[in-house]
Structures are given as structure tokens and as C-alpha cells.
PDB file of C-alpha atoms in Angstrom:
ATOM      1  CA  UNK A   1       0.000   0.000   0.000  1.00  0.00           C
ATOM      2  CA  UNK A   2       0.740   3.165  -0.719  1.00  0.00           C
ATOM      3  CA  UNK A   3       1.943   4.893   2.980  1.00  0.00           C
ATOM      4  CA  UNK A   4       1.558   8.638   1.034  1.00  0.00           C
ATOM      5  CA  UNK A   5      -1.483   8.251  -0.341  1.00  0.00           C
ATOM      6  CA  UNK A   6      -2.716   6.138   2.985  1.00  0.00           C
ATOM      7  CA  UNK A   7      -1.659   9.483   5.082  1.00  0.00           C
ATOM      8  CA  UNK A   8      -3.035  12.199   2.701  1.00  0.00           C
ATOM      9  CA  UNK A   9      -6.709   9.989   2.852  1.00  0.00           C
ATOM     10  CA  UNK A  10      -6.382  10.324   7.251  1.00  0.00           C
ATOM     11  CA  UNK A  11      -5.447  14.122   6.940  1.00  0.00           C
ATOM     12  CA  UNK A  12      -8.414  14.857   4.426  1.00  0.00           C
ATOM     13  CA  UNK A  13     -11.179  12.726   5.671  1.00  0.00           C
ATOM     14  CA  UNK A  14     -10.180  13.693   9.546  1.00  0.00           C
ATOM     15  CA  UNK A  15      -9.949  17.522   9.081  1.00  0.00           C
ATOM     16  CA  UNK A  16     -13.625  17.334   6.981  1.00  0.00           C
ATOM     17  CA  UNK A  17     -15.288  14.997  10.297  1.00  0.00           C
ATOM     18  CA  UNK A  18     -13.814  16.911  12.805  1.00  0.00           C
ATOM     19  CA  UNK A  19     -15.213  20.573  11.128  1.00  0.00           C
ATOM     20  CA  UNK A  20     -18.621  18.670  10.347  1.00  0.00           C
ATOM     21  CA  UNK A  21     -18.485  16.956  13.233  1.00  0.00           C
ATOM     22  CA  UNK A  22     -18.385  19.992  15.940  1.00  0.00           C
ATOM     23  CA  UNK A  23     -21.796  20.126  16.863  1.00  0.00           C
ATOM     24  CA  UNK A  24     -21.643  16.228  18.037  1.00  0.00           C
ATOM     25  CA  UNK A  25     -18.530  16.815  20.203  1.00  0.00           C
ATOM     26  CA  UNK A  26     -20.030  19.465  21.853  1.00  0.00           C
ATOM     27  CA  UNK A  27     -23.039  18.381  22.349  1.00  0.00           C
ATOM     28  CA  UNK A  28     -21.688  14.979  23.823  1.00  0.00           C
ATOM     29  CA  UNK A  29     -18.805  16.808  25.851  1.00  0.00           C
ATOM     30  CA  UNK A  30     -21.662  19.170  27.619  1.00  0.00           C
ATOM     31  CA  UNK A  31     -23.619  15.310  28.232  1.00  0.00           C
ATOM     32  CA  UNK A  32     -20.492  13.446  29.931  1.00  0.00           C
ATOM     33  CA  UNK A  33     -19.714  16.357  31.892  1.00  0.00           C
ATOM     34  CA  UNK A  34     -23.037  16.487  33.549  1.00  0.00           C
ATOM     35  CA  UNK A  35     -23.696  12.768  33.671  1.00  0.00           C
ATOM     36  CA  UNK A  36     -19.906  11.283  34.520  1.00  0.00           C
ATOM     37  CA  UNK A  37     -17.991  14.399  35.256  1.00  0.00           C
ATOM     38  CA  UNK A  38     -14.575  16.532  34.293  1.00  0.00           C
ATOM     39  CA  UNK A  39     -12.777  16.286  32.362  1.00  0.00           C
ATOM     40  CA  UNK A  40     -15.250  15.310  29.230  1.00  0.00           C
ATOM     41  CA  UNK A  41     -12.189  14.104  27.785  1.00  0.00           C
ATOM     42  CA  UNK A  42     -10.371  10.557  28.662  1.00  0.00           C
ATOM     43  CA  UNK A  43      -6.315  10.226  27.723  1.00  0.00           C
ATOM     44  CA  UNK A  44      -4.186   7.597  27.772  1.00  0.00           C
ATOM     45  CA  UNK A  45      -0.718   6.807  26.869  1.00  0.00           C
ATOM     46  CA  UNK A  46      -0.858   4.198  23.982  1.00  0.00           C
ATOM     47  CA  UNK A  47       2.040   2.849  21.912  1.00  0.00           C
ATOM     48  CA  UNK A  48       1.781   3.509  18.298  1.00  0.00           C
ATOM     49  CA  UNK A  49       3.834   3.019  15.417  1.00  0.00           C
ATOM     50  CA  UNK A  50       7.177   0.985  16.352  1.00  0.00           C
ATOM     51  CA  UNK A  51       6.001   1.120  19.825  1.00  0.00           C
ATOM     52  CA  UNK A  52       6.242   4.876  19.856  1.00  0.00           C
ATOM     53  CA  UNK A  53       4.022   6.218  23.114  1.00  0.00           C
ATOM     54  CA  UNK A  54       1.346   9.007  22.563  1.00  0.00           C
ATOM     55  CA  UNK A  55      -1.953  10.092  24.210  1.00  0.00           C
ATOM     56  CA  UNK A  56      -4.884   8.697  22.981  1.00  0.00           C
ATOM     57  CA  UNK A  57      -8.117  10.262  23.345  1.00  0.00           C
ATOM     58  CA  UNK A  58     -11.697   9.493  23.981  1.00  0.00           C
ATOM     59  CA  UNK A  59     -14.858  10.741  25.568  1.00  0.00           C
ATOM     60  CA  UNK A  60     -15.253   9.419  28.900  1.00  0.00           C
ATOM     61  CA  UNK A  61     -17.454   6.370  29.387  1.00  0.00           C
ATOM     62  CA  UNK A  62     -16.393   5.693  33.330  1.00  0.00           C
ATOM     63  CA  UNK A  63     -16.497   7.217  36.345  1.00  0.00           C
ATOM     64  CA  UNK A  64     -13.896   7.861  39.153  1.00  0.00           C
ATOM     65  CA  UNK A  65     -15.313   5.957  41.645  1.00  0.00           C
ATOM     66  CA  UNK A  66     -12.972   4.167  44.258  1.00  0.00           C
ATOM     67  CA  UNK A  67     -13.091   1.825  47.149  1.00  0.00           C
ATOM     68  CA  UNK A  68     -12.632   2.607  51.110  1.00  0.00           C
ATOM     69  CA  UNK A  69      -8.623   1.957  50.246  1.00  0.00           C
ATOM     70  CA  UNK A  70      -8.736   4.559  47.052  1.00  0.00           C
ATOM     71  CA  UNK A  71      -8.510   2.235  44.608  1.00  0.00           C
ATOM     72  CA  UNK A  72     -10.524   2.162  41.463  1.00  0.00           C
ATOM     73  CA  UNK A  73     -13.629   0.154  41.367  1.00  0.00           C
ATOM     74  CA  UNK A  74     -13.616  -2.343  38.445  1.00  0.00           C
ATOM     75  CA  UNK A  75     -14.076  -1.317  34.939  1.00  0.00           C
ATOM     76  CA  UNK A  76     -17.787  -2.971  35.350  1.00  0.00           C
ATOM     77  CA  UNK A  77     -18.883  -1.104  38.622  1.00  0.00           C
ATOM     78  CA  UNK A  78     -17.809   2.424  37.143  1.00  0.00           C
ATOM     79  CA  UNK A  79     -19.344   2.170  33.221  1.00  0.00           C
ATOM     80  CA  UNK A  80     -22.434   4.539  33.269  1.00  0.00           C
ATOM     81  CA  UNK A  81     -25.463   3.918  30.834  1.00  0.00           C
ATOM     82  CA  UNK A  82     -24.575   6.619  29.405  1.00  0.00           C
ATOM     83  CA  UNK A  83     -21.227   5.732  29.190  1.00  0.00           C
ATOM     84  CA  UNK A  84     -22.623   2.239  27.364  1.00  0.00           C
ATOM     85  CA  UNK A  85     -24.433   4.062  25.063  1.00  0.00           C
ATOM     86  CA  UNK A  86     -21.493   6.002  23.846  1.00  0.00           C
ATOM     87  CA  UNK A  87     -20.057   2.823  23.166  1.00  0.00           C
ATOM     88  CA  UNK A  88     -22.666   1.212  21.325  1.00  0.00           C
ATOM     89  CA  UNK A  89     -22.646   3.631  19.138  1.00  0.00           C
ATOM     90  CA  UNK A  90     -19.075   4.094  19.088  1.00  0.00           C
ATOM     91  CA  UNK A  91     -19.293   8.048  19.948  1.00  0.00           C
ATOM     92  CA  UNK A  92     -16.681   8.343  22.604  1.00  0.00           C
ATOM     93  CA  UNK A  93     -13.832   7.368  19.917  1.00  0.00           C
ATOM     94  CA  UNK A  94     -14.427  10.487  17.948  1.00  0.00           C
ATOM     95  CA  UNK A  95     -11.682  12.478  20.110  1.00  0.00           C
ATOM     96  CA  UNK A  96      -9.761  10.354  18.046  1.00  0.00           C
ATOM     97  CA  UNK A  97     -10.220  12.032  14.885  1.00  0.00           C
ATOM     98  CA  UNK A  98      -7.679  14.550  16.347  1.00  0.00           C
ATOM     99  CA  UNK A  99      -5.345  11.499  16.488  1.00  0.00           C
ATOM    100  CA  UNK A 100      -5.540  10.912  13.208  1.00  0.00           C
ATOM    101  CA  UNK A 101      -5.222  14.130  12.594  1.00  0.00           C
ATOM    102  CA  UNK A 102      -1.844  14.581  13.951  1.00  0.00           C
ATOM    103  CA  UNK A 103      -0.268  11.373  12.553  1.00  0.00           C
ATOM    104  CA  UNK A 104      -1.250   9.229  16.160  1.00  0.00           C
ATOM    105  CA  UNK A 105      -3.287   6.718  14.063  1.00  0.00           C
ATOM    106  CA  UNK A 106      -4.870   6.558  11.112  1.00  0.00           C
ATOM    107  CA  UNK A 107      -8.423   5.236  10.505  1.00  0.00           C
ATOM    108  CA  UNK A 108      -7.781   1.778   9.858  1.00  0.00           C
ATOM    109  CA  UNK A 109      -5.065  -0.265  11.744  1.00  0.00           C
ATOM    110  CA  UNK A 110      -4.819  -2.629  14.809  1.00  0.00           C
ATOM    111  CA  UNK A 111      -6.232  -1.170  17.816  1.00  0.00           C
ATOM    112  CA  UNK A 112      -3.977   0.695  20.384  1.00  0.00           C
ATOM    113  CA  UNK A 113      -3.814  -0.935  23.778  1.00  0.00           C
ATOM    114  CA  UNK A 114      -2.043  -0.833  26.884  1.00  0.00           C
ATOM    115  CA  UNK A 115       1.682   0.397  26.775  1.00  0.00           C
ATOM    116  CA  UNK A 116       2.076  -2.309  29.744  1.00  0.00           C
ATOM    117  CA  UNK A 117       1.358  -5.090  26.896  1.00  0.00           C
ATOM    118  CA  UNK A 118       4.440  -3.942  24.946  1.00  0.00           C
ATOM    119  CA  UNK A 119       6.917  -6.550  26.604  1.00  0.00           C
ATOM    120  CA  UNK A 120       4.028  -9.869  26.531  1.00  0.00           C
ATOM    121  CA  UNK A 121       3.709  -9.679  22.705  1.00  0.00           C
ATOM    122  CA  UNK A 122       5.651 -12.440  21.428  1.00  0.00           C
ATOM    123  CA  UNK A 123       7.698 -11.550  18.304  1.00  0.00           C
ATOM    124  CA  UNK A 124       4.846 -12.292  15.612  1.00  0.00           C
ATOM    125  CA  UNK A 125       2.148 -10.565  17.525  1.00  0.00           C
ATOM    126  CA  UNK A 126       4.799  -7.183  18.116  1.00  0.00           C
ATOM    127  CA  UNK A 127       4.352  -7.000  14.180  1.00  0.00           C
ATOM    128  CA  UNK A 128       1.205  -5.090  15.158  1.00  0.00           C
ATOM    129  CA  UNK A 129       3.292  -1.806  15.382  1.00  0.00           C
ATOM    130  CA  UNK A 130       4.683  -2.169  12.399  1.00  0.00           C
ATOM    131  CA  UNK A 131       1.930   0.162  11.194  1.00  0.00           C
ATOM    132  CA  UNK A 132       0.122   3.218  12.746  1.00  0.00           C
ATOM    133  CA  UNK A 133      -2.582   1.959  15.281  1.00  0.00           C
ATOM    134  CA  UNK A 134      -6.431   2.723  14.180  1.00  0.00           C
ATOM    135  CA  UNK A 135      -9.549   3.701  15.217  1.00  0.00           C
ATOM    136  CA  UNK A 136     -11.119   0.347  13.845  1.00  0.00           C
ATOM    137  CA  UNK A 137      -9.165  -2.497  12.171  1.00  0.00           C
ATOM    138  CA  UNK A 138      -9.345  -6.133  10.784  1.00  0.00           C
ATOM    139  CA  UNK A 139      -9.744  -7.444  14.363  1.00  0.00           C
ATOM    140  CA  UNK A 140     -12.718  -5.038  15.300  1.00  0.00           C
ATOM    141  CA  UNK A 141     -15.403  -6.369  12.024  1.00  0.00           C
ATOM    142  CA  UNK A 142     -14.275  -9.594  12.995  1.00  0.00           C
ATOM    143  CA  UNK A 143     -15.173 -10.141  16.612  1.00  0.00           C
ATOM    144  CA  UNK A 144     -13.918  -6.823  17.992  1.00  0.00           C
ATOM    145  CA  UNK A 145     -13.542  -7.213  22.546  1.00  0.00           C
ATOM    146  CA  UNK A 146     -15.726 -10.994  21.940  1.00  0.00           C
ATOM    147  CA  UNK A 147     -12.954 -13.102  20.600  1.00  0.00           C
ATOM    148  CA  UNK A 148      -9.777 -13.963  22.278  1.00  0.00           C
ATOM    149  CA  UNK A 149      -6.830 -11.913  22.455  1.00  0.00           C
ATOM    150  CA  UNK A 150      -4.789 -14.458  20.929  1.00  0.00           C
ATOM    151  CA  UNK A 151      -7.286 -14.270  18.002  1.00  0.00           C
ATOM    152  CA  UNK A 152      -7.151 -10.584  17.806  1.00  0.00           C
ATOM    153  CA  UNK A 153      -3.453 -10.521  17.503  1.00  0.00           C
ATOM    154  CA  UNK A 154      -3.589 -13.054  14.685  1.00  0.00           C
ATOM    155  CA  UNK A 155      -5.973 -10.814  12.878  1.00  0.00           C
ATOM    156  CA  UNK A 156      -3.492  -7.807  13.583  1.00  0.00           C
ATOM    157  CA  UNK A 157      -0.709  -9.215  12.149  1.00  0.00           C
ATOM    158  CA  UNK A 158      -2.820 -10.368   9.285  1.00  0.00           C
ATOM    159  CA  UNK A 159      -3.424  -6.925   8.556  1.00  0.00           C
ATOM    160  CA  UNK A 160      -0.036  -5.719   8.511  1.00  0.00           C
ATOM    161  CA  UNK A 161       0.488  -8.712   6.209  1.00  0.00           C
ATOM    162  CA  UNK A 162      -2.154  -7.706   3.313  1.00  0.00           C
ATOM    163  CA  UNK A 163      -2.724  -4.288   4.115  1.00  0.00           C
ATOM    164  CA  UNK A 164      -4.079  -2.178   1.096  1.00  0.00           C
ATOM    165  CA  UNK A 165      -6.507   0.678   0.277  1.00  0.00           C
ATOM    166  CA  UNK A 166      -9.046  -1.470  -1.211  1.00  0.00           C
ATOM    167  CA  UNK A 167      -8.446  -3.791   2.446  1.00  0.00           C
ATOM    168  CA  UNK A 168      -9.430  -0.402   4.073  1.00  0.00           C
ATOM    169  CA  UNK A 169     -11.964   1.078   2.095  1.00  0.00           C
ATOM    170  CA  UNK A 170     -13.797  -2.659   3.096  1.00  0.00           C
ATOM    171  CA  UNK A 171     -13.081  -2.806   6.631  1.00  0.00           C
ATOM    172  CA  UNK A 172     -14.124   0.559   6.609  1.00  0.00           C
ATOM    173  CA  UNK A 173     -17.598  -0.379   5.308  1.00  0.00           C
ATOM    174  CA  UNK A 174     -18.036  -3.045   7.543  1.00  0.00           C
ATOM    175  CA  UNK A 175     -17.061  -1.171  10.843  1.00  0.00           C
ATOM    176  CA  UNK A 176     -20.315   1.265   9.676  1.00  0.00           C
ATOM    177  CA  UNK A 177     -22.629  -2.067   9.579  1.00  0.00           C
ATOM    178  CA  UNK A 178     -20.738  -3.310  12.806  1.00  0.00           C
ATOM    179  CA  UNK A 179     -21.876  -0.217  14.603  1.00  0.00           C
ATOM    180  CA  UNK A 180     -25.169  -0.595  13.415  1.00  0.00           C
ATOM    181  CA  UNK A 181     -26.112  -4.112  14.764  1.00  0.00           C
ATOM    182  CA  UNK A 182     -23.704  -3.655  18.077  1.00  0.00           C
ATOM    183  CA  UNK A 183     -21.786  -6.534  17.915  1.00  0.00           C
ATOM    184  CA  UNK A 184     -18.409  -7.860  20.156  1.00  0.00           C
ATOM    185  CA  UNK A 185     -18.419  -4.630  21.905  1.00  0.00           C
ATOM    186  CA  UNK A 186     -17.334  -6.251  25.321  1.00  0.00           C
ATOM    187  CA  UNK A 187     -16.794  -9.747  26.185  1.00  0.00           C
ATOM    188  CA  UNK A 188     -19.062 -11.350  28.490  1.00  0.00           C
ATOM    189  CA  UNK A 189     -18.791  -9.689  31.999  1.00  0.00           C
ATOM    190  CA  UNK A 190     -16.662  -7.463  31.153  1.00  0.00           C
ATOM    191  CA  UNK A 191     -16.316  -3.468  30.499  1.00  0.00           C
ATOM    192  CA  UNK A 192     -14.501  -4.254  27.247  1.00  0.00           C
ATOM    193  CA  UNK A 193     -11.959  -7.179  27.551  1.00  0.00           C
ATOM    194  CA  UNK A 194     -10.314  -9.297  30.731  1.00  0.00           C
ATOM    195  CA  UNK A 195      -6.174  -7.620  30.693  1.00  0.00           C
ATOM    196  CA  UNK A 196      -4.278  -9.613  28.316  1.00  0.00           C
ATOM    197  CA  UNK A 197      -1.332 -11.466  30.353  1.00  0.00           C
ATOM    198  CA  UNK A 198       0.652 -13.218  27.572  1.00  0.00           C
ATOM    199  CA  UNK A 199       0.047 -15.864  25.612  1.00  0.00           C
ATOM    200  CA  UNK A 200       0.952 -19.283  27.501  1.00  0.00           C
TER     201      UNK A 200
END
């Protein structure tokens, strides 16, 4: 694939969402702010391309809710109904338009996680960040947080392996109908996913 061409596409289609997108993210920043709290936005160091750290962004979906001890309640316990909602219908990733913008990620690639996954991947799932991280990717329209992380991986890597425009312009068109219908967006009790630990 064409890395140029790939970059001029995120640039383009990210600046023209973001400007036609402004009435959503305020309207949606006002909402969290009133029903979860401050800040409206959520960051996160995430490693990137060739493991490079930067902060991701996303509309809050949690609260700060902790124990008697201080420590954070579980992902579960603190995910508002409004905060599920915003998942559903995959609102609080817009913040990462800005991402995009900046070079972060691009629209299609393997997901960012945790930067305290970096030293579990085993050397053919580090392939992964070989490429800039995305907001969807081969692994999300085909099981997204329901299949296995070992399964996820394998469909990361895949995509680093055949990567191409027309690759994206389809994955692309599937993450709309993947929206649509609500499918994999957690795995069963769970937030989003259990922490991946390695694979034994």
C-alpha cells in the first residue's frame, strides 16, 4: 500500500469529520460532563507506530469511583449507561479524529492498547506496530472485545500482512454495519476485555 497516499486519505477525511463533526462533540462533551464528570475528555498513553508512546483520546465512558482503600472500582462497577451508550454507538472514539489528525493513528489499523502489553507480545504478535494503530481495524469487524486476544493478535498481524486501500476502504464499510447491529463490543462480563497477560 501506498503509505503517502494512505496518510493524505487520514489528513483529508479527519480535518472534513472533525469541522462537520463539531456540533456532536459538543453536544456529547456538555452530556459526559453532567452525567460522569470533568474532564469530558479521557487520555491515555498508547504505543503507536514501532512502539512509539502518545496520548490517545476518547470521551469518557467511566467514572472515578474508588473503594474505602482509594482504589478504582472495576471497569464494570464504574461504566455509566450513558457511558454504554457512547459505546454502542461508538461516539466516545471520535476524540480520536484529532489522532488521526496529527499522525497518532490513522483510521484503519490494529487497535492501540495498553503500553504495559508492549513486553508480553511475542515476536509475531509485536508486528502489530509495524503500522500506525487505528480507530477500527481487521480485528474489530471480525469479533472486535468478543474473541480472544490471541485471536485478535492473529488478525493484527494479518493486517499488517495484506494491508491495502481497497483492504481499508472494506473494513471501513463493515465497521459502519458493525456499529449498526452492536456486535463484540465487550466480552461477556466485562467493560470491554479481561487484561491480556501473555500468551501461555
Amino acid at each position: 500500500m501506498n503509505i503517502m497516499i494512505k496518510r493524505f486519505f487520514d489528513v483529508i477525511s479527519s480535518l472534513i469529520l472533525i469541522l462537520f463533526l463539531i456540533p456532536v462533540f459538543i453536544v456529547t462533551w456538555f452530556i459526559v460532563r453532567i452525567k460522569i464528570g470533568k474532564p469530558s475528555i479521557f487520555k491515555q498513553k498508547r504505543p503507536g507506530l514501532n512502539g512509539k508512546v502518545f496520548f490517545v483520546y476518547k470521551f469518557r465512558t467511566m467514572t472515578d469511583e474508588r473503594d474505602g482503600n482509594g482504589k478504582l472500582l472495576p471497569d464494570s462497577w464504574r461504566l455509566t449507561p450513558f457511558g454504554k451508550l457512547l459505546r454502542k454507538l461508538s461516539l466516545d472514539e471520535l476524540p480520536q479524529l484529532w489522532n488521526v489528525l496529527k499522525g497518532d493513528m490513522s483510521f484503519v489499523g490494529p487497535r492501540p492498547l495498553l503500553v504495559e502489553y508492549l513486553p508480553l507480545y511475542d515476536k509475531r504478535q509485536v508486528r502489530r506496530h509495524e503500522v500506525r494503530p487505528g480507530i477500527t481495524g481487521w480485528a474489530q469487524v471480525n469479533g472486535r472485545n468478543a474473541i480472544s486476544w490471541e485471536k485478535k493478535f492473529e488478525y493484527d498481524v494479518w493486517y499488517v500482512e495484506n494491508q491495502s486501500l481497497w483492504l481499508d476502504l472494506k473494513i471501513l464499510l463493515l465497521t459502519v454495519k458493525k456499529v449498526f447491529v452492536s456486535e463484540g463490543i465487550s466480552q461477556e462480563g466485562q467493560a470491554t476485555m479481561k487484561k491480556f497477560e501473555g500468551t501461555k
